[in-house]
Short mmCIF file of the C-alpha atoms (twelve columns), coordinates in Angstrom:
data_MODEL
# 
_entry.id   MODEL 
# 
loop_
_atom_site.group_PDB 
_atom_site.id 
_atom_site.type_symbol 
_atom_site.label_atom_id 
_atom_site.label_alt_id 
_atom_site.label_comp_id 
_atom_site.label_asym_id 
_atom_site.label_seq_id 
_atom_site.Cartn_x 
_atom_site.Cartn_y 
_atom_site.Cartn_z 
_atom_site.pdbx_PDB_model_num 
ATOM 1   C CA . UNK A 1   -34.381 45.247 -16.272 1 
ATOM 2   C CA . UNK A 2   -37.640 45.234 -14.315 1 
ATOM 3   C CA . UNK A 3   -40.390 47.793 -14.782 1 
ATOM 4   C CA . UNK A 4   -41.848 49.952 -12.029 1 
ATOM 5   C CA . UNK A 5   -44.825 47.633 -11.481 1 
ATOM 6   C CA . UNK A 6   -42.701 44.480 -11.399 1 
ATOM 7   C CA . UNK A 7   -40.209 46.036 -8.994  1 
ATOM 8   C CA . UNK A 8   -42.869 46.873 -6.433  1 
ATOM 9   C CA . UNK A 9   -44.592 43.521 -6.880  1 
ATOM 10  C CA . UNK A 10  -41.381 41.567 -6.328  1 
ATOM 11  C CA . UNK A 11  -40.020 43.745 -3.520  1 
ATOM 12  C CA . UNK A 12  -43.042 43.863 -1.250  1 
ATOM 13  C CA . UNK A 13  -44.172 40.282 -1.781  1 
ATOM 14  C CA . UNK A 14  -40.690 38.845 -1.265  1 
ATOM 15  C CA . UNK A 15  -40.441 40.874 1.937   1 
ATOM 16  C CA . UNK A 16  -43.924 39.716 2.938   1 
ATOM 17  C CA . UNK A 17  -42.829 36.092 2.574   1 
ATOM 18  C CA . UNK A 18  -39.615 36.719 4.540   1 
ATOM 19  C CA . UNK A 19  -41.468 38.539 7.331   1 
ATOM 20  C CA . UNK A 20  -44.062 35.772 7.662   1 
ATOM 21  C CA . UNK A 21  -41.405 33.051 7.772   1 
ATOM 22  C CA . UNK A 22  -39.291 34.975 10.281  1 
ATOM 23  C CA . UNK A 23  -42.340 35.734 12.413  1 
ATOM 24  C CA . UNK A 24  -43.333 32.093 12.806  1 
ATOM 25  C CA . UNK A 25  -39.695 31.052 13.223  1 
ATOM 26  C CA . UNK A 26  -39.104 33.430 16.149  1 
ATOM 27  C CA . UNK A 27  -42.456 34.217 17.766  1 
ATOM 28  C CA . UNK A 28  -42.201 31.292 20.195  1 
ATOM 29  C CA . UNK A 29  -38.519 31.780 20.973  1 
ATOM 30  C CA . UNK A 30  -37.223 33.427 24.088  1 
ATOM 31  C CA . UNK A 31  -33.912 34.168 22.407  1 
ATOM 32  C CA . UNK A 32  -32.800 34.873 18.845  1 
ATOM 33  C CA . UNK A 33  -30.423 32.403 17.253  1 
ATOM 34  C CA . UNK A 34  -26.836 33.700 17.294  1 
ATOM 35  C CA . UNK A 35  -25.939 32.543 13.811  1 
ATOM 36  C CA . UNK A 36  -23.356 33.626 11.259  1 
ATOM 37  C CA . UNK A 37  -23.616 36.627 8.988   1 
ATOM 38  C CA . UNK A 38  -24.743 34.835 5.811   1 
ATOM 39  C CA . UNK A 39  -28.388 35.904 6.030   1 
ATOM 40  C CA . UNK A 40  -27.382 39.536 6.404   1 
ATOM 41  C CA . UNK A 41  -25.195 39.364 3.297   1 
ATOM 42  C CA . UNK A 42  -27.965 37.693 1.284   1 
ATOM 43  C CA . UNK A 43  -30.408 40.389 2.351   1 
ATOM 44  C CA . UNK A 44  -27.884 43.117 1.451   1 
ATOM 45  C CA . UNK A 45  -27.448 41.639 -2.040  1 
ATOM 46  C CA . UNK A 46  -31.221 41.607 -2.485  1 
ATOM 47  C CA . UNK A 47  -31.547 45.226 -1.315  1 
ATOM 48  C CA . UNK A 48  -28.823 46.454 -3.665  1 
ATOM 49  C CA . UNK A 49  -30.145 44.425 -6.594  1 
ATOM 50  C CA . UNK A 50  -33.767 45.532 -6.276  1 
ATOM 51  C CA . UNK A 51  -32.668 49.181 -6.396  1 
ATOM 52  C CA . UNK A 52  -29.870 48.951 -8.958  1 
ATOM 53  C CA . UNK A 53  -31.177 46.572 -11.613 1 
ATOM 54  C CA . UNK A 54  -34.390 48.141 -12.833 1 
ATOM 55  C CA . UNK A 55  -35.796 49.894 -15.841 1 
ATOM 56  C CA . UNK A 56  -34.992 53.388 -14.620 1 
ATOM 57  C CA . UNK A 57  -36.754 54.830 -17.686 1 
ATOM 58  C CA . UNK A 58  -40.080 53.349 -16.570 1 
ATOM 59  C CA . UNK A 59  -42.592 56.219 -15.974 1 
ATOM 60  C CA . UNK A 60  -43.218 55.138 -12.376 1 
ATOM 61  C CA . UNK A 61  -39.641 56.001 -11.443 1 
ATOM 62  C CA . UNK A 62  -40.233 59.732 -11.871 1 
ATOM 63  C CA . UNK A 63  -37.034 61.111 -10.360 1 
ATOM 64  C CA . UNK A 64  -34.919 58.253 -11.701 1 
ATOM 65  C CA . UNK A 65  -35.916 59.173 -15.239 1 
ATOM 66  C CA . UNK A 66  -34.582 62.683 -14.646 1 
ATOM 67  C CA . UNK A 67  -31.333 61.396 -13.101 1 
ATOM 68  C CA . UNK A 68  -30.796 59.036 -16.021 1 
ATOM 69  C CA . UNK A 69  -31.618 61.610 -18.696 1 
ATOM 70  C CA . UNK A 70  -29.103 64.084 -17.281 1 
ATOM 71  C CA . UNK A 71  -26.356 61.739 -18.449 1 
ATOM 72  C CA . UNK A 72  -27.407 62.458 -22.033 1 
ATOM 73  C CA . UNK A 73  -26.917 66.227 -21.767 1 
ATOM 74  C CA . UNK A 74  -23.846 68.349 -21.089 1 
ATOM 75  C CA . UNK A 75  -25.298 70.375 -18.241 1 
ATOM 76  C CA . UNK A 76  -23.075 72.343 -15.916 1 
ATOM 77  C CA . UNK A 77  -23.249 71.344 -12.237 1 
ATOM 78  C CA . UNK A 78  -25.044 74.589 -11.375 1 
ATOM 79  C CA . UNK A 79  -27.808 73.912 -13.874 1 
ATOM 80  C CA . UNK A 80  -28.425 70.396 -12.571 1 
ATOM 81  C CA . UNK A 81  -28.555 70.944 -8.804  1 
ATOM 82  C CA . UNK A 82  -28.297 74.037 -6.749  1 
ATOM 83  C CA . UNK A 83  -26.186 75.511 -3.970  1 
ATOM 84  C CA . UNK A 84  -27.176 73.141 -1.190  1 
ATOM 85  C CA . UNK A 85  -26.187 70.059 -3.228  1 
ATOM 86  C CA . UNK A 86  -22.738 71.062 -4.461  1 
ATOM 87  C CA . UNK A 87  -21.007 67.807 -3.571  1 
ATOM 88  C CA . UNK A 88  -23.587 65.632 -5.293  1 
ATOM 89  C CA . UNK A 89  -23.981 68.029 -8.216  1 
ATOM 90  C CA . UNK A 90  -20.297 68.154 -9.119  1 
ATOM 91  C CA . UNK A 91  -19.780 64.429 -8.609  1 
ATOM 92  C CA . UNK A 92  -22.749 63.591 -10.806 1 
ATOM 93  C CA . UNK A 93  -21.625 66.057 -13.460 1 
ATOM 94  C CA . UNK A 94  -18.103 64.656 -13.745 1 
ATOM 95  C CA . UNK A 95  -19.406 61.098 -13.842 1 
ATOM 96  C CA . UNK A 96  -21.580 61.987 -16.806 1 
ATOM 97  C CA . UNK A 97  -18.675 63.782 -18.520 1 
ATOM 98  C CA . UNK A 98  -16.512 60.659 -18.313 1 
ATOM 99  C CA . UNK A 99  -19.144 58.670 -20.155 1 
ATOM 100 C CA . UNK A 100 -20.372 56.449 -17.332 1 
ATOM 101 C CA . UNK A 101 -23.741 54.864 -18.018 1 
ATOM 102 C CA . UNK A 102 -26.906 55.621 -16.021 1 
ATOM 103 C CA . UNK A 103 -27.080 51.905 -15.146 1 
ATOM 104 C CA . UNK A 104 -23.647 52.022 -13.518 1 
ATOM 105 C CA . UNK A 105 -24.599 55.191 -11.653 1 
ATOM 106 C CA . UNK A 106 -27.729 53.539 -10.215 1 
ATOM 107 C CA . UNK A 107 -25.695 50.495 -9.164  1 
ATOM 108 C CA . UNK A 108 -23.123 52.650 -7.364  1 
ATOM 109 C CA . UNK A 109 -25.938 54.683 -5.854  1 
ATOM 110 C CA . UNK A 110 -27.614 51.511 -4.522  1 
ATOM 111 C CA . UNK A 111 -24.349 50.408 -2.928  1 
ATOM 112 C CA . UNK A 112 -23.736 53.871 -1.463  1 
ATOM 113 C CA . UNK A 113 -27.237 53.818 0.026   1 
ATOM 114 C CA . UNK A 114 -27.397 50.253 1.376   1 
ATOM 115 C CA . UNK A 115 -23.864 49.466 2.540   1 
ATOM 116 C CA . UNK A 116 -23.899 51.759 5.596   1 
ATOM 117 C CA . UNK A 117 -27.177 50.129 6.672   1 
ATOM 118 C CA . UNK A 118 -25.470 46.752 6.537   1 
ATOM 119 C CA . UNK A 119 -22.342 47.809 8.438   1 
ATOM 120 C CA . UNK A 120 -24.380 49.622 11.091  1 
ATOM 121 C CA . UNK A 121 -26.569 46.530 11.459  1 
ATOM 122 C CA . UNK A 122 -23.494 44.308 11.728  1 
ATOM 123 C CA . UNK A 123 -22.115 46.378 14.614  1 
ATOM 124 C CA . UNK A 124 -25.371 47.135 16.423  1 
ATOM 125 C CA . UNK A 125 -26.778 43.597 16.148  1 
ATOM 126 C CA . UNK A 126 -23.775 41.804 17.646  1 
ATOM 127 C CA . UNK A 127 -23.587 39.006 18.671  1 
ATOM 128 C CA . UNK A 128 -26.483 38.287 16.342  1 
ATOM 129 C CA . UNK A 129 -26.560 38.197 12.547  1 
ATOM 130 C CA . UNK A 130 -26.726 41.643 10.899  1 
ATOM 131 C CA . UNK A 131 -29.939 40.362 9.323   1 
ATOM 132 C CA . UNK A 132 -31.868 40.981 12.540  1 
ATOM 133 C CA . UNK A 133 -31.493 44.744 12.198  1 
ATOM 134 C CA . UNK A 134 -31.018 45.070 8.435   1 
ATOM 135 C CA . UNK A 135 -34.430 43.537 7.765   1 
ATOM 136 C CA . UNK A 136 -36.000 46.487 9.613   1 
ATOM 137 C CA . UNK A 137 -34.370 48.859 7.116   1 
ATOM 138 C CA . UNK A 138 -35.653 46.853 4.140   1 
ATOM 139 C CA . UNK A 139 -39.162 46.710 5.610   1 
ATOM 140 C CA . UNK A 140 -39.357 50.349 6.661   1 
ATOM 141 C CA . UNK A 141 -41.729 52.742 4.931   1 
ATOM 142 C CA . UNK A 142 -39.801 54.996 2.572   1 
ATOM 143 C CA . UNK A 143 -36.651 52.877 2.328   1 
ATOM 144 C CA . UNK A 144 -37.220 51.823 -1.274  1 
ATOM 145 C CA . UNK A 145 -38.559 55.143 -2.569  1 
ATOM 146 C CA . UNK A 146 -35.492 56.999 -1.280  1 
ATOM 147 C CA . UNK A 147 -33.293 54.486 -3.037  1 
ATOM 148 C CA . UNK A 148 -34.912 54.871 -6.458  1 
ATOM 149 C CA . UNK A 149 -36.445 58.365 -6.487  1 
ATOM 150 C CA . UNK A 150 -35.214 60.620 -3.702  1 
ATOM 151 C CA . UNK A 151 -31.658 59.584 -4.505  1 
ATOM 152 C CA . UNK A 152 -29.930 62.678 -3.128  1 
ATOM 153 C CA . UNK A 153 -31.935 62.350 0.079   1 
ATOM 154 C CA . UNK A 154 -30.937 58.689 0.214   1 
ATOM 155 C CA . UNK A 155 -27.257 59.568 -0.147  1 
ATOM 156 C CA . UNK A 156 -27.564 62.143 2.628   1 
ATOM 157 C CA . UNK A 157 -29.258 59.568 4.849   1 
ATOM 158 C CA . UNK A 158 -26.431 57.132 4.112   1 
ATOM 159 C CA . UNK A 159 -23.901 59.678 5.350   1 
ATOM 160 C CA . UNK A 160 -25.915 60.209 8.535   1 
ATOM 161 C CA . UNK A 161 -25.949 56.452 9.145   1 
ATOM 162 C CA . UNK A 162 -22.145 56.544 8.917   1 
ATOM 163 C CA . UNK A 163 -22.348 59.455 11.364  1 
ATOM 164 C CA . UNK A 164 -24.185 57.309 13.932  1 
ATOM 165 C CA . UNK A 165 -21.780 54.434 13.464  1 
ATOM 166 C CA . UNK A 166 -18.728 56.696 13.898  1 
ATOM 167 C CA . UNK A 167 -20.356 58.314 16.927  1 
ATOM 168 C CA . UNK A 168 -20.943 54.894 18.485  1 
ATOM 169 C CA . UNK A 169 -17.248 54.115 18.065  1 
ATOM 170 C CA . UNK A 170 -16.385 57.542 19.553  1 
ATOM 171 C CA . UNK A 171 -14.790 58.763 16.322  1 
ATOM 172 C CA . UNK A 172 -16.336 62.197 16.595  1 
ATOM 173 C CA . UNK A 173 -14.252 63.906 13.906  1 
ATOM 174 C CA . UNK A 174 -15.394 61.329 11.341  1 
ATOM 175 C CA . UNK A 175 -18.942 61.744 12.588  1 
ATOM 176 C CA . UNK A 176 -18.764 65.507 12.065  1 
ATOM 177 C CA . UNK A 177 -17.320 65.014 8.568   1 
ATOM 178 C CA . UNK A 178 -20.242 62.741 7.702   1 
ATOM 179 C CA . UNK A 179 -22.688 65.413 8.835   1 
ATOM 180 C CA . UNK A 180 -20.990 68.009 6.627   1 
ATOM 181 C CA . UNK A 181 -21.046 65.669 3.624   1 
ATOM 182 C CA . UNK A 182 -24.733 64.927 4.235   1 
ATOM 183 C CA . UNK A 183 -25.527 68.640 4.144   1 
ATOM 184 C CA . UNK A 184 -23.444 69.107 0.980   1 
ATOM 185 C CA . UNK A 185 -25.329 66.257 -0.697  1 
ATOM 186 C CA . UNK A 186 -28.811 67.527 0.176   1 
ATOM 187 C CA . UNK A 187 -29.602 70.679 2.105   1 
ATOM 188 C CA . UNK A 188 -32.852 69.339 3.551   1 
ATOM 189 C CA . UNK A 189 -30.790 66.869 5.604   1 
ATOM 190 C CA . UNK A 190 -30.393 69.847 7.938   1 
ATOM 191 C CA . UNK A 191 -33.669 68.676 9.520   1 
ATOM 192 C CA . UNK A 192 -32.057 65.386 10.569  1 
ATOM 193 C CA . UNK A 193 -28.825 67.155 11.459  1 
ATOM 194 C CA . UNK A 194 -30.750 69.545 13.704  1 
ATOM 195 C CA . UNK A 195 -32.193 66.525 15.498  1 
ATOM 196 C CA . UNK A 196 -28.734 65.037 16.013  1 
ATOM 197 C CA . UNK A 197 -27.273 68.322 17.260  1 
ATOM 198 C CA . UNK A 198 -30.242 68.828 19.580  1 
ATOM 199 C CA . UNK A 199 -29.746 65.339 21.018  1 
ATOM 200 C CA . UNK A 200 -26.067 66.041 21.599  1 
ATOM 201 C CA . UNK A 201 -26.876 69.009 23.828  1 
ATOM 202 C CA . UNK A 202 -30.068 67.697 25.430  1 
ATOM 203 C CA . UNK A 203 -30.588 63.920 25.471  1 
ATOM 204 C CA . UNK A 204 -33.491 63.518 27.850  1 
ATOM 205 C CA . UNK A 205 -36.122 61.473 25.968  1 
ATOM 206 C CA . UNK A 206 -39.078 62.285 28.218  1 
ATOM 207 C CA . UNK A 207 -38.462 66.017 27.917  1 
ATOM 208 C CA . UNK A 208 -37.849 65.663 24.189  1 
ATOM 209 C CA . UNK A 209 -41.217 63.936 23.867  1 
ATOM 210 C CA . UNK A 210 -42.867 66.900 25.579  1 
ATOM 211 C CA . UNK A 211 -41.315 69.149 22.919  1 
ATOM 212 C CA . UNK A 212 -42.706 66.777 20.274  1 
ATOM 213 C CA . UNK A 213 -46.195 67.072 21.794  1 
ATOM 214 C CA . UNK A 214 -45.938 70.887 21.763  1 
ATOM 215 C CA . UNK A 215 -44.977 70.834 18.064  1 
ATOM 216 C CA . UNK A 216 -47.885 68.489 17.388  1 
ATOM 217 C CA . UNK A 217 -50.372 70.842 19.071  1 
ATOM 218 C CA . UNK A 218 -48.917 73.901 17.317  1 
ATOM 219 C CA . UNK A 219 -49.142 72.150 13.952  1 
ATOM 220 C CA . UNK A 220 -52.699 71.076 14.654  1 
ATOM 221 C CA . UNK A 221 -53.746 74.606 15.600  1 
ATOM 222 C CA . UNK A 222 -51.769 76.916 13.300  1 
ATOM 223 C CA . UNK A 223 -49.863 74.544 11.029  1 
ATOM 224 C CA . UNK A 224 -50.388 76.512 7.808   1 
ATOM 225 C CA . UNK A 225 -48.870 79.663 9.292   1 
ATOM 226 C CA . UNK A 226 -45.838 77.782 10.560  1 
ATOM 227 C CA . UNK A 227 -45.482 76.060 7.192   1 
ATOM 228 C CA . UNK A 228 -45.318 79.389 5.384   1 
ATOM 229 C CA . UNK A 229 -42.669 80.539 7.825   1 
ATOM 230 C CA . UNK A 230 -40.575 77.393 7.300   1 
ATOM 231 C CA . UNK A 231 -40.692 77.820 3.530   1 
ATOM 232 C CA . UNK A 232 -38.679 81.032 3.913   1 
ATOM 233 C CA . UNK A 233 -35.674 79.156 5.275   1 
ATOM 234 C CA . UNK A 234 -32.907 78.599 2.753   1 
ATOM 235 C CA . UNK A 235 -32.060 75.029 3.733   1 
ATOM 236 C CA . UNK A 236 -35.653 73.983 3.042   1 
ATOM 237 C CA . UNK A 237 -36.468 76.307 0.180   1 
ATOM 238 C CA . UNK A 238 -33.494 75.294 -1.976  1 
ATOM 239 C CA . UNK A 239 -34.394 71.626 -1.993  1 
ATOM 240 C CA . UNK A 240 -37.896 71.162 -0.712  1 
ATOM 241 C CA . UNK A 241 -39.511 74.551 -0.586  1 
ATOM 242 C CA . UNK A 242 -41.761 73.675 -3.475  1 
ATOM 243 C CA . UNK A 243 -43.412 71.015 -1.371  1 
ATOM 244 C CA . UNK A 244 -44.283 73.592 1.261   1 
ATOM 245 C CA . UNK A 245 -45.373 76.407 -1.038  1 
ATOM 246 C CA . UNK A 246 -47.564 74.371 -3.374  1 
ATOM 247 C CA . UNK A 247 -48.967 71.918 -0.868  1 
ATOM 248 C CA . UNK A 248 -52.549 73.152 -1.067  1 
ATOM 249 C CA . UNK A 249 -52.938 72.429 -4.772  1 
ATOM 250 C CA . UNK A 250 -51.037 69.159 -5.187  1 
ATOM 251 C CA . UNK A 251 -53.149 66.009 -4.882  1 
ATOM 252 C CA . UNK A 252 -51.506 63.897 -7.564  1 
ATOM 253 C CA . UNK A 253 -51.012 60.891 -5.269  1 
ATOM 254 C CA . UNK A 254 -51.519 59.673 -1.734  1 
ATOM 255 C CA . UNK A 255 -48.004 60.713 -0.804  1 
ATOM 256 C CA . UNK A 256 -48.217 64.012 -2.638  1 
ATOM 257 C CA . UNK A 257 -51.541 65.089 -1.151  1 
ATOM 258 C CA . UNK A 258 -51.029 68.461 0.533   1 
ATOM 259 C CA . UNK A 259 -53.141 70.609 2.817   1 
ATOM 260 C CA . UNK A 260 -54.186 67.606 4.907   1 
ATOM 261 C CA . UNK A 261 -53.190 66.752 8.461   1 
ATOM 262 C CA . UNK A 262 -51.813 63.237 8.082   1 
ATOM 263 C CA . UNK A 263 -53.064 61.417 11.146  1 
ATOM 264 C CA . UNK A 264 -51.794 58.117 9.754   1 
ATOM 265 C CA . UNK A 265 -48.264 59.504 9.537   1 
ATOM 266 C CA . UNK A 266 -48.520 60.945 13.060  1 
ATOM 267 C CA . UNK A 267 -49.551 57.550 14.396  1 
ATOM 268 C CA . UNK A 268 -46.702 55.895 12.522  1 
ATOM 269 C CA . UNK A 269 -44.237 58.463 13.890  1 
ATOM 270 C CA . UNK A 270 -45.244 58.311 17.541  1 
ATOM 271 C CA . UNK A 271 -45.118 54.529 17.940  1 
ATOM 272 C CA . UNK A 272 -41.278 54.371 17.825  1 
ATOM 273 C CA . UNK A 273 -41.134 57.137 20.433  1 
ATOM 274 C CA . UNK A 274 -43.425 55.231 22.804  1 
ATOM 275 C CA . UNK A 275 -41.475 52.052 22.148  1 
ATOM 276 C CA . UNK A 276 -38.215 53.846 22.859  1 
ATOM 277 C CA . UNK A 277 -39.457 55.289 26.149  1 
ATOM 278 C CA . UNK A 278 -40.701 51.858 27.192  1 
ATOM 279 C CA . UNK A 279 -37.381 50.249 26.231  1 
ATOM 280 C CA . UNK A 280 -35.458 52.666 28.433  1 
ATOM 281 C CA . UNK A 281 -37.394 51.291 31.413  1 
ATOM 282 C CA . UNK A 282 -36.075 47.752 30.861  1 
ATOM 283 C CA . UNK A 283 -32.957 46.300 32.413  1 
ATOM 284 C CA . UNK A 284 -29.689 46.929 30.638  1 
ATOM 285 C CA . UNK A 285 -26.235 45.486 31.193  1 
ATOM 286 C CA . UNK A 286 -24.161 48.268 29.656  1 
ATOM 287 C CA . UNK A 287 -24.548 51.961 30.453  1 
ATOM 288 C CA . UNK A 288 -22.836 52.816 27.150  1 
ATOM 289 C CA . UNK A 289 -25.682 51.175 25.224  1 
ATOM 290 C CA . UNK A 290 -28.274 52.934 27.392  1 
ATOM 291 C CA . UNK A 291 -26.767 56.410 26.958  1 
ATOM 292 C CA . UNK A 292 -26.233 55.918 23.237  1 
ATOM 293 C CA . UNK A 293 -29.840 54.841 22.803  1 
ATOM 294 C CA . UNK A 294 -30.986 57.985 24.587  1 
ATOM 295 C CA . UNK A 295 -29.006 59.957 22.012  1 
ATOM 296 C CA . UNK A 296 -30.555 57.979 19.129  1 
ATOM 297 C CA . UNK A 297 -34.083 58.370 20.435  1 
ATOM 298 C CA . UNK A 298 -33.757 62.113 21.040  1 
ATOM 299 C CA . UNK A 299 -32.277 62.590 17.552  1 
ATOM 300 C CA . UNK A 300 -35.379 60.981 16.093  1 
ATOM 301 C CA . UNK A 301 -37.814 62.886 18.313  1 
ATOM 302 C CA . UNK A 302 -36.357 66.313 17.515  1 
ATOM 303 C CA . UNK A 303 -36.167 65.683 13.755  1 
ATOM 304 C CA . UNK A 304 -39.695 64.308 13.678  1 
ATOM 305 C CA . UNK A 305 -40.965 67.290 15.678  1 
ATOM 306 C CA . UNK A 306 -39.647 69.617 12.949  1 
ATOM 307 C CA . UNK A 307 -41.530 67.582 10.339  1 
ATOM 308 C CA . UNK A 308 -44.757 67.902 12.350  1 
ATOM 309 C CA . UNK A 309 -44.664 71.644 11.740  1 
ATOM 310 C CA . UNK A 310 -44.773 70.998 7.966   1 
ATOM 311 C CA . UNK A 311 -47.074 67.985 8.019   1 
ATOM 312 C CA . UNK A 312 -49.566 69.530 5.567   1 
ATOM 313 C CA . UNK A 313 -46.952 69.914 2.841   1 
ATOM 314 C CA . UNK A 314 -47.247 68.074 -0.451  1 
ATOM 315 C CA . UNK A 315 -44.942 65.053 -0.428  1 
ATOM 316 C CA . UNK A 316 -44.837 65.361 3.330   1 
ATOM 317 C CA . UNK A 317 -43.492 61.799 3.442   1 
ATOM 318 C CA . UNK A 318 -40.233 63.083 1.918   1 
ATOM 319 C CA . UNK A 319 -39.803 65.536 4.767   1 
ATOM 320 C CA . UNK A 320 -40.860 62.926 7.309   1 
ATOM 321 C CA . UNK A 321 -38.337 60.455 5.899   1 
ATOM 322 C CA . UNK A 322 -35.601 62.747 7.227   1 
ATOM 323 C CA . UNK A 323 -36.578 61.361 10.642  1 
ATOM 324 C CA . UNK A 324 -38.222 58.064 9.631   1 
ATOM 325 C CA . UNK A 325 -34.926 56.618 8.412   1 
ATOM 326 C CA . UNK A 326 -33.992 56.301 12.089  1 
ATOM 327 C CA . UNK A 327 -37.017 54.128 12.945  1 
ATOM 328 C CA . UNK A 328 -35.342 50.769 12.141  1 
ATOM 329 C CA . UNK A 329 -32.539 51.692 14.544  1 
ATOM 330 C CA . UNK A 330 -34.912 53.037 17.209  1 
ATOM 331 C CA . UNK A 331 -36.992 49.848 17.112  1 
ATOM 332 C CA . UNK A 332 -34.305 47.170 16.714  1 
ATOM 333 C CA . UNK A 333 -31.441 48.535 18.842  1 
ATOM 334 C CA . UNK A 334 -33.008 47.954 22.283  1 
ATOM 335 C CA . UNK A 335 -34.373 44.547 21.276  1 
ATOM 336 C CA . UNK A 336 -30.879 43.398 20.345  1 
ATOM 337 C CA . UNK A 337 -28.932 45.278 23.024  1 
ATOM 338 C CA . UNK A 338 -31.105 45.441 26.149  1 
ATOM 339 C CA . UNK A 339 -32.043 42.568 28.467  1 
ATOM 340 C CA . UNK A 340 -35.465 41.588 27.166  1 
ATOM 341 C CA . UNK A 341 -36.517 38.226 28.549  1 
ATOM 342 C CA . UNK A 342 -38.511 37.243 25.446  1 
ATOM 343 C CA . UNK A 343 -36.264 38.737 22.795  1 
ATOM 344 C CA . UNK A 344 -37.335 36.421 19.978  1 
ATOM 345 C CA . UNK A 345 -41.047 37.053 20.443  1 
ATOM 346 C CA . UNK A 346 -40.636 40.829 20.780  1 
ATOM 347 C CA . UNK A 347 -38.437 40.945 17.658  1 
ATOM 348 C CA . UNK A 348 -40.985 38.950 15.661  1 
ATOM 349 C CA . UNK A 349 -43.932 41.174 16.596  1 
ATOM 350 C CA . UNK A 350 -41.919 44.365 16.080  1 
ATOM 351 C CA . UNK A 351 -40.918 43.275 12.576  1 
ATOM 352 C CA . UNK A 352 -44.479 42.301 11.712  1 
ATOM 353 C CA . UNK A 353 -45.851 45.658 12.911  1 
ATOM 354 C CA . UNK A 354 -43.210 47.685 11.042  1 
ATOM 355 C CA . UNK A 355 -43.790 45.894 7.767   1 
ATOM 356 C CA . UNK A 356 -47.586 45.904 8.114   1 
ATOM 357 C CA . UNK A 357 -47.702 49.695 7.786   1 
ATOM 358 C CA . UNK A 358 -45.301 49.615 4.833   1 
ATOM 359 C CA . UNK A 359 -47.323 46.936 3.049   1 
ATOM 360 C CA . UNK A 360 -50.595 48.760 3.732   1 
ATOM 361 C CA . UNK A 361 -49.220 51.957 2.187   1 
ATOM 362 C CA . UNK A 362 -48.028 49.927 -0.802  1 
ATOM 363 C CA . UNK A 363 -51.540 48.533 -1.315  1 
ATOM 364 C CA . UNK A 364 -53.359 51.882 -1.126  1 
ATOM 365 C CA . UNK A 365 -50.931 54.077 -3.095  1 
# 
């Protein structure tokens, strides 16, 4: 089992090597190579392994230590997690009662978290290898931390990925069921769900971006007041209210630092929006892909706009991740689905840019 320090060292430097090799392999190509699915499977195995097989008791894995220790005590579901996490709470409780080990739980959790990313990538990347989209998930900021620490959030995100995949296949009942399960797993997923519902009723990206700008200006001007108001909402307060209430006094880490307007996170958040709006101006050969991408982009914009109103919260990255998990899809989908004339070069630069921010945050944390 690898310690916290070794996990991060291996993960980010292996990904750095992969990104560099893929960049130079594709930067001069007009088209990506339509190869088999072996690379995607290898990457999936790596993603599951790096999350599952670790020393969960290592101090760096703060939340994982708590998840693992709960297996040693006979807590009732209500005393472990609260009303907005009933599904996860009861499932976790009964697993512990049947004597399953923490190691097995973390393995199952890694599979639960990563498998929908693989299957979504396999469908969305066709006719290319699933690798070409899955690598964006692995390289995205927050992907690893939500697999090893914010586990409930990660499970909720997994259900929302299934939601997108079911929606794409026009299986709307399954999509709705996934949304309900996501909310039952972690109440704060309501932020992402609100973005999806908003996009269903109003999928006009340019107008959605104007709403995003308004939220940005409001947060910049009177963000603390809005933050206090948001903390009164049950779906935030039950799972993440502490981040909002105690933000001014928590400076235990770069991610935890509260009371500060995170310009770096704003910049990171707006780039996918600008990329998405630009992508919608390119040629496309399938109106279904175009309309679905509008829905994806608006879902991200609305969810991210909600986060902007609580940007000064401690652990604001955890709230932001409820929209950031969509970034790999927002970035990769048009590259793989729309008619870009230099697809290989655009894919290479997009991957390099996405991972550069992630690696920078790894170095300074």
